[in-house]
Amino acid sequence: MVIPEGAAPPDHDFMPSWLYGDAYYEGQRVLVKYLKEYEGVRLEDAIGGTPVSNDAGECYLIESSSDFPLGKIDRESARKALLSNLRLLRGIGPGTEAKLKKAGYHTIEDLLAHKRWRAQARRLLGIIDSGDACRIQEEVWHWLPRSHPLNLHITAFTNVEQLVALDIETMGLFSRPIILFGAAFTKGEKIITRQYLARGVEEEAAAIEEFCSLVESSPLVSYNGRSFDVPYINQRRVYYGLGGGLQNVHFDLLPLARRAFRHKLPDARLTTVEKYLFGQERKDDVPGALVPEFYEEYLHTKNPGPLIPIVEHNRNDLATLARLYSKLCEDCNGSG
């Protein structure tokens, strides 16, 4: 394996088993670059932000914004899409649905006139017309896979300005500190990004509280967040005895992207989505597997350089989440 020019070789033979050698050595090059560039620089000068405090302590807030009108699905279109799927009723599979539609029952509303299905149809109509995204999501999940496009239509029953995209950076995969919490939400035609950085692991609890206070009961958008980010956050809340946990209605774009773009993408990583769908490739990015090493280098040297690519990586993930959400909404609207 050739070490890129300017990169120092690692002082050990270990590299994460899930990280290809080239990516590892590229990460080492980035680490060396930022250590040199920010030697002797204070964190506050390297990363503009504001200390914020709560009952759990203090952490560091980094805020930015960009022009980006977030896409959305019209509620009436979403309602029509939901009502056109007869498989949302117990006992109706693909075969029965085809027979019913051939007989003239094209929507759930049509089934109000069907002796066998009218009671279930009335119940589901009540749930959909209640506009309760959580209840609608429970119904859809009960009968359809989470990769089904109808899952995205449920976002129409939320206020787009209440949606919060989230992404976290951690010191490992299990029971290790979260060092950065990222959240992005819309305000008019802008995307506002707020990142809560733990400048030391002792600031993790305060960062958790700030982040959870921001998202409160907002609908969440993530990329594998249902399986990783949210359970991880809730586990860390338990660790600190903070009580409660995030139980928000949640739209995970990973299964939706896998299904929608399975013939266009070699894999489902978010950076792959960026490259193949949006024509972007990151420069000087830190692979997620190397975030712990970069952060530990910062803790050891007090050089803020290794934090720069971590913060940028997180911010880029949030930006891509917003673009992917809008792309999926656009495709849903285009499909009628």
Coordinates of C-alpha atoms in Angstrom, one line a residue:
M1 CA 0.0 0.0 0.0
V2 CA 1.4 3.4 -1.0
I3 CA 1.2 6.2 1.6
P4 CA 0.0 9.4 -0.1
E5 CA 2.7 12.1 -0.4
G6 CA 2.9 14.2 2.7
A7 CA 1.2 11.8 5.0
A8 CA 3.0 10.2 7.9
P9 CA 2.7 6.5 8.3
P10 CA 0.8 5.3 11.3
D11 CA 2.8 4.3 14.4
H12 CA 1.0 1.0 14.6
D13 CA -0.2 -1.8 12.2
F14 CA -3.8 -1.5 13.1
M15 CA -6.4 -0.1 10.9
P16 CA -10.2 -0.5 11.2
S17 CA -11.1 -3.8 9.4
W18 CA -14.0 -2.2 7.6
L19 CA -11.9 0.6 6.2
Y20 CA -10.0 0.0 3.0
G21 CA -6.3 0.7 3.1
D22 CA -6.4 3.6 0.7
A23 CA -9.1 5.3 2.7
Y24 CA -7.1 4.8 5.9
Y25 CA -4.0 6.4 4.5
E26 CA -6.0 9.2 3.0
G27 CA -7.4 9.8 6.4
Q28 CA -3.9 9.9 7.9
R29 CA -2.9 12.5 5.2
V30 CA -5.9 14.7 6.2
L31 CA -5.0 14.3 9.9
V32 CA -1.4 15.4 9.3
K33 CA -2.5 18.3 7.1
Y34 CA -4.9 19.8 9.7
L35 CA -2.5 19.2 12.6
K36 CA 0.1 21.3 10.8
E37 CA -2.4 24.0 9.6
Y38 CA -3.9 24.6 13.1
E39 CA -0.8 24.2 15.3
G40 CA -0.9 26.8 18.0
V41 CA -4.5 28.0 17.1
R42 CA -7.2 28.2 19.7
L43 CA -10.3 26.1 19.1
E44 CA -12.5 29.3 19.3
D45 CA -10.4 30.8 16.5
A46 CA -10.4 27.7 14.4
I47 CA -14.2 26.9 14.7
G48 CA -16.5 29.9 15.2
G49 CA -19.1 29.1 17.9
T50 CA -20.6 29.9 21.2
P51 CA -20.4 28.1 24.5
V52 CA -23.8 27.1 25.8
S53 CA -24.7 25.8 29.2
N54 CA -27.5 23.9 30.9
D55 CA -28.0 21.9 34.1
A56 CA -25.7 19.2 32.8
G57 CA -22.8 21.5 32.1
E58 CA -21.4 23.3 29.0
C59 CA -20.8 22.5 25.4
Y60 CA -20.0 24.4 22.2
L61 CA -22.6 25.5 19.7
I62 CA -21.6 25.9 16.0
E63 CA -24.3 27.4 13.8
S64 CA -24.4 28.0 10.1
S65 CA -27.0 28.5 7.3
S66 CA -27.4 28.1 3.6
D67 CA -29.9 28.9 1.0
F68 CA -32.0 25.8 0.2
P69 CA -35.7 25.5 -0.2
L70 CA -36.6 22.1 1.2
G71 CA -38.9 20.0 -1.0
K72 CA -42.2 18.6 0.3
I73 CA -45.1 16.5 -0.7
D74 CA -48.6 18.0 -1.0
R75 CA -50.9 16.7 1.7
E76 CA -53.8 16.0 -0.7
S77 CA -51.5 14.1 -3.0
A78 CA -50.2 12.1 -0.1
R79 CA -53.7 11.3 1.0
K80 CA -54.6 10.0 -2.5
A81 CA -51.5 7.9 -2.6
L82 CA -52.3 6.3 0.8
L83 CA -56.0 5.7 -0.1
S84 CA -55.0 4.1 -3.4
N85 CA -53.1 1.3 -1.6
L86 CA -55.8 -1.3 -0.6
R87 CA -53.1 -3.4 1.0
L88 CA -53.3 -1.2 4.1
L89 CA -56.3 -3.2 5.1
R90 CA -56.0 -6.5 6.9
G91 CA -56.6 -9.5 4.6
I92 CA -55.9 -7.7 1.3
G93 CA -52.7 -8.8 -0.5
P94 CA -51.6 -8.1 -4.0
G95 CA -54.0 -10.7 -5.5
T96 CA -57.0 -9.5 -3.7
E97 CA -56.1 -5.9 -4.4
A98 CA -56.0 -6.6 -8.1
K99 CA -59.4 -8.3 -8.0
L100 CA -61.0 -5.5 -6.1
K101 CA -59.6 -2.8 -8.4
K102 CA -60.8 -4.8 -11.4
A103 CA -64.3 -4.8 -9.8
G104 CA -64.2 -1.0 -9.5
Y105 CA -62.9 -0.6 -5.9
H106 CA -59.9 1.6 -6.6
T107 CA -59.5 3.4 -3.3
I108 CA -60.0 2.9 0.4
E109 CA -63.0 5.3 0.1
D110 CA -64.5 3.0 -2.6
L111 CA -64.4 0.2 -0.1
L112 CA -66.9 2.0 2.2
A113 CA -69.5 0.5 -0.1
H114 CA -68.1 -3.0 0.2
K115 CA -69.8 -5.2 2.8
R116 CA -66.7 -7.1 3.8
W117 CA -64.2 -4.2 3.9
R118 CA -66.3 -1.2 4.9
A119 CA -65.5 -1.3 8.7
Q120 CA -61.7 -1.5 8.1
A121 CA -61.9 1.2 5.4
R122 CA -63.8 3.5 7.8
R123 CA -61.3 3.0 10.5
L124 CA -58.3 3.7 8.3
L125 CA -60.0 6.8 6.8
G126 CA -60.4 8.2 10.3
I127 CA -56.7 7.7 11.0
I128 CA -55.6 9.3 7.8
D129 CA -58.0 12.2 8.1
S130 CA -56.9 12.8 11.6
G131 CA -53.6 14.1 10.2
D132 CA -51.7 12.3 13.0
A133 CA -48.4 11.4 11.3
C134 CA -47.4 9.0 14.1
R135 CA -50.6 7.0 13.8
I136 CA -50.5 6.9 10.0
Q137 CA -46.9 5.7 10.1
E138 CA -47.8 2.9 12.5
E139 CA -50.5 1.7 10.1
V140 CA -48.2 1.9 7.0
W141 CA -45.4 0.1 8.9
H142 CA -47.8 -2.7 10.0
W143 CA -48.5 -3.7 6.4
L144 CA -45.7 -2.4 4.2
P145 CA -41.9 -2.5 4.3
R146 CA -40.2 0.7 5.5
S147 CA -38.6 1.1 2.1
H148 CA -42.0 1.6 0.6
P149 CA -42.5 5.1 -1.0
L150 CA -45.7 5.6 1.0
N151 CA -43.5 6.1 4.1
L152 CA -42.2 9.3 2.6
H153 CA -45.8 10.5 1.8
I154 CA -46.4 10.5 5.5
T155 CA -44.1 13.6 5.8
A156 CA -46.9 15.6 4.2
F157 CA -48.8 15.2 7.5
T158 CA -46.1 17.2 9.2
N159 CA -45.1 20.9 9.0
V160 CA -41.9 20.9 6.8
E161 CA -40.5 23.7 9.0
Q162 CA -40.8 21.3 12.0
L163 CA -38.7 18.6 10.4
V164 CA -35.3 18.2 11.9
A165 CA -32.5 16.2 10.2
L166 CA -30.1 14.7 12.6
D167 CA -26.6 13.1 12.5
I168 CA -24.2 12.2 15.2
E169 CA -20.4 11.5 15.4
T170 CA -19.3 9.0 18.1
M171 CA -16.1 7.6 19.6
G172 CA -17.2 4.1 18.5
L173 CA -20.1 1.8 17.7
F174 CA -21.2 0.7 21.2
S175 CA -21.5 2.6 24.5
R176 CA -18.8 5.2 23.6
P177 CA -19.3 9.0 24.0
I178 CA -21.0 11.0 21.3
I179 CA -18.8 13.9 20.5
L180 CA -20.9 15.9 18.0
F181 CA -24.6 16.2 17.6
G182 CA -25.8 17.7 14.3
A183 CA -29.3 19.1 13.5
A184 CA -30.6 20.9 10.5
F185 CA -34.0 22.5 10.0
T186 CA -35.6 25.0 7.6
K187 CA -36.4 28.6 8.3
G188 CA -38.0 30.2 5.2
E189 CA -35.8 29.5 2.2
K190 CA -32.8 28.6 4.4
I191 CA -31.4 25.5 6.0
I192 CA -30.2 26.2 9.6
T193 CA -27.5 23.9 10.9
R194 CA -26.8 23.6 14.6
Q195 CA -24.0 21.4 15.8
Y196 CA -23.3 20.7 19.5
L197 CA -19.7 19.8 20.1
A198 CA -18.3 18.2 23.2
R199 CA -14.9 19.8 23.5
G200 CA -14.1 17.0 26.0
V201 CA -16.0 13.9 26.9
E202 CA -17.1 15.6 30.1
E203 CA -19.3 17.9 27.9
E204 CA -21.2 15.1 26.3
A205 CA -24.2 15.2 28.8
A206 CA -24.6 19.0 28.2
A207 CA -24.5 18.4 24.4
I208 CA -27.1 15.7 24.7
E209 CA -29.4 18.0 26.7
E210 CA -29.0 20.9 24.2
F211 CA -29.6 18.7 21.2
C212 CA -32.7 17.0 22.7
S213 CA -34.1 20.3 23.8
L214 CA -33.8 21.5 20.2
V215 CA -35.5 18.6 18.6
E216 CA -38.1 18.1 21.4
S217 CA -41.1 16.5 19.6
S218 CA -40.1 17.5 16.1
P219 CA -40.4 14.9 13.3
L220 CA -37.0 13.6 12.6
V221 CA -35.2 12.8 9.3
S222 CA -32.1 10.7 9.3
Y223 CA -30.0 8.2 7.4
N224 CA -30.0 5.0 9.4
G225 CA -31.0 7.0 12.4
R226 CA -33.7 4.7 13.5
S227 CA -31.2 1.9 13.9
F228 CA -28.2 3.8 15.1
D229 CA -28.4 7.5 16.0
V230 CA -31.6 7.6 18.0
P231 CA -31.0 4.4 20.0
Y232 CA -27.5 5.6 20.6
I233 CA -28.6 8.9 21.9
N234 CA -31.2 7.3 24.2
Q235 CA -28.6 4.9 25.5
R236 CA -26.3 7.8 26.4
R237 CA -29.2 9.6 28.1
V238 CA -29.7 6.5 30.3
Y239 CA -25.9 6.4 31.0
Y240 CA -26.1 9.9 32.4
G241 CA -29.4 9.4 34.2
L242 CA -31.1 12.1 32.2
G243 CA -34.3 10.1 31.8
G244 CA -36.7 9.9 28.9
G245 CA -35.5 9.7 25.4
L246 CA -36.4 10.6 21.8
Q247 CA -39.7 9.0 20.8
N248 CA -40.3 11.3 17.9
V249 CA -42.0 10.3 14.6
H250 CA -39.0 9.4 12.5
F251 CA -38.4 9.2 8.7
D252 CA -35.3 7.2 8.0
L253 CA -34.2 7.8 4.4
L254 CA -31.8 4.9 4.1
P255 CA -34.3 2.1 3.2
L256 CA -36.1 4.6 0.9
A257 CA -32.9 5.5 -0.9
R258 CA -31.8 1.8 -1.2
R259 CA -35.1 1.0 -2.9
A260 CA -35.4 4.1 -5.1
F261 CA -31.8 4.1 -6.4
R262 CA -30.7 0.5 -6.1
H263 CA -29.9 0.4 -9.8
K264 CA -28.0 3.6 -9.8
L265 CA -25.7 3.2 -6.7
P266 CA -22.9 0.7 -6.1
D267 CA -23.7 1.0 -2.3
A268 CA -25.9 3.0 -0.1
R269 CA -23.4 5.1 1.8
L270 CA -24.3 8.8 2.0
T271 CA -21.1 9.9 0.3
T272 CA -22.0 7.5 -2.6
V273 CA -25.4 9.2 -2.8
E274 CA -23.6 12.6 -3.0
K275 CA -21.4 11.4 -5.8
Y276 CA -23.8 9.5 -8.0
L277 CA -27.0 11.6 -7.5
F278 CA -25.6 15.1 -6.9
G279 CA -22.3 14.9 -8.6
Q280 CA -20.3 15.9 -5.5
E281 CA -17.1 14.4 -4.1
R282 CA -15.8 15.5 -0.7
K283 CA -12.3 16.8 -0.3
D284 CA -10.2 16.2 2.8
D285 CA -13.1 14.2 4.4
V286 CA -12.6 12.1 7.4
P287 CA -14.1 8.6 7.1
G288 CA -16.5 7.9 10.0
A289 CA -14.4 5.0 11.1
L290 CA -11.5 7.4 11.8
V291 CA -13.5 10.0 13.8
P292 CA -12.4 8.5 17.1
E293 CA -8.7 8.7 16.1
F294 CA -9.1 12.3 15.0
Y295 CA -10.9 13.3 18.2
E296 CA -8.4 11.5 20.4
E297 CA -5.6 13.3 18.6
Y298 CA -7.3 16.6 19.4
L299 CA -7.7 15.6 23.1
H300 CA -4.0 14.6 23.3
T301 CA -2.5 17.6 21.5
K302 CA -5.2 20.3 22.2
N303 CA -4.7 21.1 18.5
P304 CA -8.2 21.9 17.1
G305 CA -7.1 20.8 13.6
P306 CA -8.5 17.3 13.8
L307 CA -11.9 18.7 14.8
I308 CA -12.3 20.7 11.5
P309 CA -12.9 17.7 9.2
I310 CA -15.2 16.1 11.8
V311 CA -17.4 19.2 12.0
E312 CA -17.3 19.5 8.2
H313 CA -18.1 15.8 7.7
N314 CA -21.2 16.1 10.0
R315 CA -22.3 19.3 8.3
N316 CA -22.0 17.8 4.8
D317 CA -24.0 14.7 6.0
L318 CA -26.8 17.0 7.1
A319 CA -26.7 19.0 3.8
T320 CA -26.9 15.8 1.8
L321 CA -29.7 14.5 3.9
A322 CA -31.7 17.7 3.0
R323 CA -30.9 17.3 -0.7
L324 CA -31.8 13.6 -0.6
Y325 CA -35.1 14.3 1.2
S326 CA -36.0 16.9 -1.5
K327 CA -35.0 14.5 -4.3
L328 CA -37.2 11.7 -2.9
C329 CA -40.1 14.2 -2.5
E330 CA -39.6 15.4 -6.0
D331 CA -39.7 11.9 -7.4
C332 CA -42.8 11.1 -5.4
N333 CA -44.5 14.2 -6.7
G334 CA -43.5 13.3 -10.2
S335 CA -44.9 9.8 -9.9
G336 CA -48.3 11.2 -9.1

